[in-house]
Amino acid sequence: MKEDEPAGPKVEDLIAQAKMVLDFNWTGEYTRPGPRLYPHQWSWDSALIALGYARYAPDRAMRELSHLFDAQWKNGLLPQIVFNPDFAAYFPDASFWHADESPDAPTHLRTSGIVQPPVHATAVLALLRNAAEAPGVRSFCEKAFSRLVSWHDYLYRERDPGGENLVYIRHPWESGMDNSPMWDAILESMFLYPSDIPSYKRADTHFVSSEDRPESAAYDRFAYLVKLFAERNYDEARIREDCPFLVQDVLFNSLLCRAERDLAELARTLGEEPSAFEARARKTAEAINDKLWDGERGTYLGFDLVSGAHIKVLAAPNFVALYGEVPDRKRARAMLARLSSPSFSLTEGTGVPVTSYDRLGFGFSSVRYWRGPVWVNIDWFLMHGLRRYGYEDEADRLREAIVRLCREEGFYEYFDPTTGMGHGSDLFSWTAALLLDVVLEG
Amino acid sequence: MKEDEPAGPKVEDLIAQAKMVLDFNWTGEYTRPGPRLYPHQWSWDSALIALGYARYAPDRAMRELSHLFDAQWKNGLLPQIVFNPDFAAYFPDASFWHADESPDAPTHLRTSGIVQPPVHATAVLALLRNAAEAPGVRSFCEKAFSRLVSWHDYLYRERDPGGENLVYIRHPWESGMDNSPMWDAILESMFLYPSDIPSYKRADTHFVSSEDRPESAAYDRFAYLVKLFAERNYDEARIREDCPFLVQDVLFNSLLCRAERDLAELARTLGEEPSAFEARARKTAEAINDKLWDGERGTYLGFDLVSGAHIKVLAAPNFVALYGEVPDRKRARAMLARLSSPSFSLTEGTGVPVTSYDRLGFGFSSVRYWRGPVWVNIDWFLMHGLRRYGYEDEADRLREAIVRLCREEGFYEYFDPTTGMGHGSDLFSWTAALLLDVVLEG
C-alpha cells in the first residue's frame, strides 16, 4: 500500500468509511449515487460503483450491473436512469419521460429515455480481472458480454448516422456533465416560448444549495429536450431531424474507445472474437484525432452537429481522451502541458487538481457543479490515462488528490478547487467507490 | 402635462429631484454618469444627458457636448471616456489605455481608445429643436455639425471595411451593454493564457455589489482587448486582423441610422447639404434588414464577423431598430409581438417592462447589469420607436414605467424587473435626464 499523508483517518479507516458510504446507499438491488438527491439507479454511476465493488465485493458488482442490464431496451439502449417506484419526488420522474412511448422500452420497470457515457464494459472487465475466481463471476461476464455488445452496437447504429465512427449525444445529461460551459452556446441559442417549457417542479434544490446546481434557465431547456424526445416516441431518426442538441462529445467518444478495447479483451478471455471491437476502437480513435483535435488549446474539442462548428471551450473531461489512449505521444505531451498550466493546476498553480473547466475561462465558477469544481471520476480517468503514457508523477498527484479530498473533506459529489470544500450531495457513491479502487489497487 | 400615478412625489417634485441629480453630478465641465462609480465623462451618457438638458438648460447641454467634442481624435473618433485627471482610482485608467500610442489621439487631455453608440447628432438636433432661440445655440450647432460629420465619417471609413453599410464594434464596452449574454459565446471562445491577461485592479466592485456587476472572467477579457488595441497603436487595420471581438451590433447600427437622419435634418436647418446623410441612413437600414433580420425570433440579431455567424441571443437592445425606423410595418408588428410576450413583458406577463434580455433566456439574471435588468435608456429608445409606428398605448406603458421607477425606486442605473428595486449606481445621470425629457416633453 502506498504511504499516504498522515492528516485525517488512517487508510484502513478511510477504506472502512468508503465501504460504509456504499452500504448506506445500497438498496438491495443497486446503489443510489447519493442518499437524498439521487434515489434511483444512474447508468454510469453504477458502472463506476461496480469498479469499486470489483475490488472487494464482486457479488454486489454483479447485482449492480445486472439490475441495469435488466432495464436495457430491446434496441440495446442502456438507460441513464432506472426508476425506483418507491421514490416519486425526483424530477423528472418516470411519467415525465414517457419512455413507454417507445416500442423498445422495457415494460416491467420504468426508465428514462437517454443514455450516459459507456464505462460498463470497463466495469465488467475490472470484475473479471479482480475477481475471476469468485463464484458466478465467469458466467455473469459471459451473459454481460452479449448485453455490452448490443449496447455498443446501439450507439454506433443509432448515434452515428453518417458512419463517422463518432457517436453523438442529444442531451446535456447524456454527457454526464449537465451544466458544463461546453453547452452554454447551444442552450443560449435554444430560444423557447413559454409554451415550449413543460411544467415541472425541481426537487434537487431542496437538498442542495441552488448555488451548487444548474440554473433554472438550464433546467427549462433540459425539460424541453425530454419533451421533444417523448413526442417523437424516442424514434432516433425523427429526433435527429430537429433536436437542437446534437454533439460529438470528446469524453463520451473517448470512453467508448476505451470500452471497445475492454470489450475486445473480455472477448479474448471468454473465447469470443475480439477483432471487430478492436477495429471499431481504432476507427473511433482515428476519428477523434482527425476531427476533434485543436492545436491551439492542446486538446480535443467537441463538435456541435447543429451549428457545424467545434465547441471552443476548454474543459477537463476533454482530456479523458488520454484514458481512451486516443492521442499519440506528441499530442499526449501537449495535453499534459495544458493540464499542468494554471487552467487546471495539475502541477503548478493553486488549488486541488483538476478543475473540471478552465480556471481562467469565461464561465468558471468554483462551486457550480461542472463549471469548475473537482470531480473524483475525472481525476480517476486522468490518473489512469496519464499512467498509460508513462506520466507517473502526475498520475500520483491525482491519486493523492483523490485520497486527500476523501480524507480531509469527506465523500462529496464534487469539491471547490480553491478551498477543497465538499459540495453537492454528501455520501456520494462513485467518490467512495473510486477511492476504494485507488487505495485497494495496491 | 400627462396625469401620472399619484404614489410618491408629485411631478413637480420629481422634476426638481431629477435636476438635483444632474447638479450633484455636474463637475463644471461635464456630468458624471454616477457619483462614485463613474467619475469621468462617458460618451453616450453625455449625449443622453444633453438630451435632458436640452429641455431646460441649453447652456449645460452645449458645455457637456463641447467637452466631449474637444476630446475628439483627429481621425474623427469620439472617445468612450474623457478622463478627468482628478480621479485616478478608476480602472481602467488613462495609462492602461495608452491612447497616446495613436497619432490621432488628442495630446491636451487623455481619453480611452474605443467608442460608444452614436446618439450625439440626436442630442444636437434636440438642442436645436427645443432651444433654437437660446443664446449661442445656433452657432454651437453649426460648429457641432462638422464634428458630427467627421465622427460618422470615421465610423463608416474605419469600421465598415467591406462597404456593407454596417459598422462593427470591437469591444463589449463599445456596445454600451458590457456583459450582455449576446457576448457570452465570443468571450467564452477567447481562450487566454495567464500571460495574456494584463494585471489590473477593479474599482467598480468597491462601490456596488459584485452581484450587480460583470464577472471577473469577463473583466479579464475586457482588459485583454484593451491591451490588444494599445499594442497595435490603435491602427484599425492592424486591430481588425486578429481582434477576436468584431460585431455588427443591432443597437449601434440602428442608432447610427437614426443619427444620420438627424444629421440630415440638422443640415437642412443649418443650410447644409442633407442628401449624403439620408442616403447613408437608407443604406444602413437596408443592410440591417437584409443581413440581420431573424424571422423566428421576430427581431434583428447581431453578426459576429469572426465566426461568421449571427448571434442567436434575444435581447431588448436589438429592438432599438424601431427607434432607427429600420423595420417596415410588418416587421415592426412582429417586433411588437415579441416585446409584448413574457420574454420582455411590455404588455402581459409580470414585472417592469422591458427586461434587457429574454426573461426565459439561458443567461437571464434579474440583477446582473445587462443580463436582464430594466434600463431607462432602452425603455426611452423603445418608447420613441413604438410611437413612430403608431403604437401609442405601448409607448405610454414605457413612459409610465420610466416615471414610476424614478418616483418609487429612485434614479438608479438599472432596476430588477421582478421587484422594481434599483441596482448599480445610485443618482444615475441618464436616468434623471431621460425622466426630465419624458416629463417635460408635455
PDB file of C-alpha atoms in Angstrom, chain A residues 181 183-185 187-194 197 211 215 217-218 220-221 296-297 312-314 338 342-343 357-358 360-364 371, chain B residues 181 183-185 187-194 197 211 215 217-218 220-221 296-297 312-314 338 342-343 357-358 360-364 371:
ATOM      1  CA  PRO A 181     -19.858  25.705 -20.079  1.00  0.00           C
ATOM      2  CA  TRP A 183     -23.182  23.527 -23.609  1.00  0.00           C
ATOM      3  CA  ASP A 184     -23.767  27.250 -22.921  1.00  0.00           C
ATOM      4  CA  ALA A 185     -23.786  28.479 -26.523  1.00  0.00           C
ATOM      5  CA  LEU A 187     -28.516  26.238 -24.666  1.00  0.00           C
ATOM      6  CA  GLU A 188     -28.375  30.008 -25.230  1.00  0.00           C
ATOM      7  CA  SER A 189     -29.407  29.564 -28.870  1.00  0.00           C
ATOM      8  CA  MET A 190     -32.352  27.363 -27.762  1.00  0.00           C
ATOM      9  CA  PHE A 191     -34.959  30.092 -27.941  1.00  0.00           C
ATOM     10  CA  LEU A 192     -38.083  28.997 -26.045  1.00  0.00           C
ATOM     11  CA  TYR A 193     -41.639  30.292 -25.898  1.00  0.00           C
ATOM     12  CA  PRO A 194     -43.305  29.792 -22.505  1.00  0.00           C
ATOM     13  CA  ILE A 197     -41.375  24.661 -21.499  1.00  0.00           C
ATOM     14  CA  GLU A 211     -25.591  27.878  -5.897  1.00  0.00           C
ATOM     15  CA  GLU A 215     -29.594  27.441 -13.093  1.00  0.00           C
ATOM     16  CA  ALA A 217     -32.970  28.519 -17.333  1.00  0.00           C
ATOM     17  CA  ALA A 218     -30.808  25.425 -17.943  1.00  0.00           C
ATOM     18  CA  ASP A 220     -36.136  24.708 -18.694  1.00  0.00           C
ATOM     19  CA  ARG A 221     -34.044  23.531 -21.629  1.00  0.00           C
ATOM     20  CA  GLU A 296      -4.108  25.989 -30.167  1.00  0.00           C
ATOM     21  CA  ARG A 297      -5.617  24.602 -26.980  1.00  0.00           C
ATOM     22  CA  LYS A 312     -14.399  26.183 -28.330  1.00  0.00           C
ATOM     23  CA  VAL A 313     -14.485  25.507 -24.608  1.00  0.00           C
ATOM     24  CA  LEU A 314     -11.541  24.156 -22.605  1.00  0.00           C
ATOM     25  CA  ARG A 338      -2.198  22.184 -20.804  1.00  0.00           C
ATOM     26  CA  PRO A 342      -2.888  27.296 -14.162  1.00  0.00           C
ATOM     27  CA  SER A 343      -6.015  26.474 -16.190  1.00  0.00           C
ATOM     28  CA  TYR A 357     -13.235  23.652 -16.542  1.00  0.00           C
ATOM     29  CA  ASP A 358     -10.538  26.210 -17.377  1.00  0.00           C
ATOM     30  CA  LEU A 360      -9.331  31.311 -16.455  1.00  0.00           C
ATOM     31  CA  GLY A 361     -12.383  30.539 -18.578  1.00  0.00           C
ATOM     32  CA  PHE A 362     -15.277  32.952 -19.041  1.00  0.00           C
ATOM     33  CA  GLY A 363     -17.786  30.582 -17.436  1.00  0.00           C
ATOM     34  CA  PHE A 364     -15.696  29.490 -14.412  1.00  0.00           C
ATOM     35  CA  ARG A 371     -18.348  24.770 -14.217  1.00  0.00           C
TER      36      ARG A 371
ATOM     37  CA  PRO B 181     -25.433  37.470 -22.908  1.00  0.00           C
ATOM     38  CA  TRP B 183     -21.231  38.453 -25.992  1.00  0.00           C
ATOM     39  CA  ASP B 184     -21.014  35.233 -23.963  1.00  0.00           C
ATOM     40  CA  ALA B 185     -20.116  32.854 -26.794  1.00  0.00           C
ATOM     41  CA  LEU B 187     -15.919  35.810 -24.667  1.00  0.00           C
ATOM     42  CA  GLU B 188     -16.084  32.065 -23.932  1.00  0.00           C
ATOM     43  CA  SER B 189     -14.135  31.301 -27.114  1.00  0.00           C
ATOM     44  CA  MET B 190     -11.464  33.887 -26.100  1.00  0.00           C
ATOM     45  CA  PHE B 191      -9.036  31.376 -24.672  1.00  0.00           C
ATOM     46  CA  LEU B 192      -6.461  33.201 -22.511  1.00  0.00           C
ATOM     47  CA  TYR B 193      -3.143  32.216 -21.037  1.00  0.00           C
ATOM     48  CA  PRO B 194      -2.362  33.898 -17.700  1.00  0.00           C
ATOM     49  CA  ILE B 197      -4.269  38.975 -19.008  1.00  0.00           C
ATOM     50  CA  GLU B 211     -23.690  40.547  -7.860  1.00  0.00           C
ATOM     51  CA  GLU B 215     -17.939  38.657 -13.503  1.00  0.00           C
ATOM     52  CA  ALA B 217     -13.631  36.373 -16.106  1.00  0.00           C
ATOM     53  CA  ALA B 218     -15.409  38.978 -18.257  1.00  0.00           C
ATOM     54  CA  ASP B 220     -10.043  39.644 -17.813  1.00  0.00           C
ATOM     55  CA  ARG B 221     -11.247  39.651 -21.415  1.00  0.00           C
ATOM     56  CA  GLU B 296     -38.047  33.009 -35.970  1.00  0.00           C
ATOM     57  CA  ARG B 297     -37.362  35.476 -33.172  1.00  0.00           C
ATOM     58  CA  LYS B 312     -28.585  33.952 -31.606  1.00  0.00           C
ATOM     59  CA  VAL B 313     -29.440  35.851 -28.455  1.00  0.00           C
ATOM     60  CA  LEU B 314     -32.734  37.659 -27.863  1.00  0.00           C
ATOM     61  CA  ARG B 338     -42.141  39.695 -29.291  1.00  0.00           C
ATOM     62  CA  PRO B 342     -43.419  37.201 -21.369  1.00  0.00           C
ATOM     63  CA  SER B 343     -39.839  37.426 -22.669  1.00  0.00           C
ATOM     64  CA  TYR B 357     -32.654  40.273 -22.119  1.00  0.00           C
ATOM     65  CA  ASP B 358     -35.151  37.468 -22.685  1.00  0.00           C
ATOM     66  CA  LEU B 360     -36.784  32.946 -20.432  1.00  0.00           C
ATOM     67  CA  GLY B 361     -33.262  33.084 -21.843  1.00  0.00           C
ATOM     68  CA  PHE B 362     -30.457  30.795 -20.700  1.00  0.00           C
ATOM     69  CA  GLY B 363     -28.352  33.685 -19.399  1.00  0.00           C
ATOM     70  CA  PHE B 364     -31.094  35.630 -17.578  1.00  0.00           C
ATOM     71  CA  ARG B 371     -28.368  40.252 -18.297  1.00  0.00           C
TER      72      ARG B 371
END
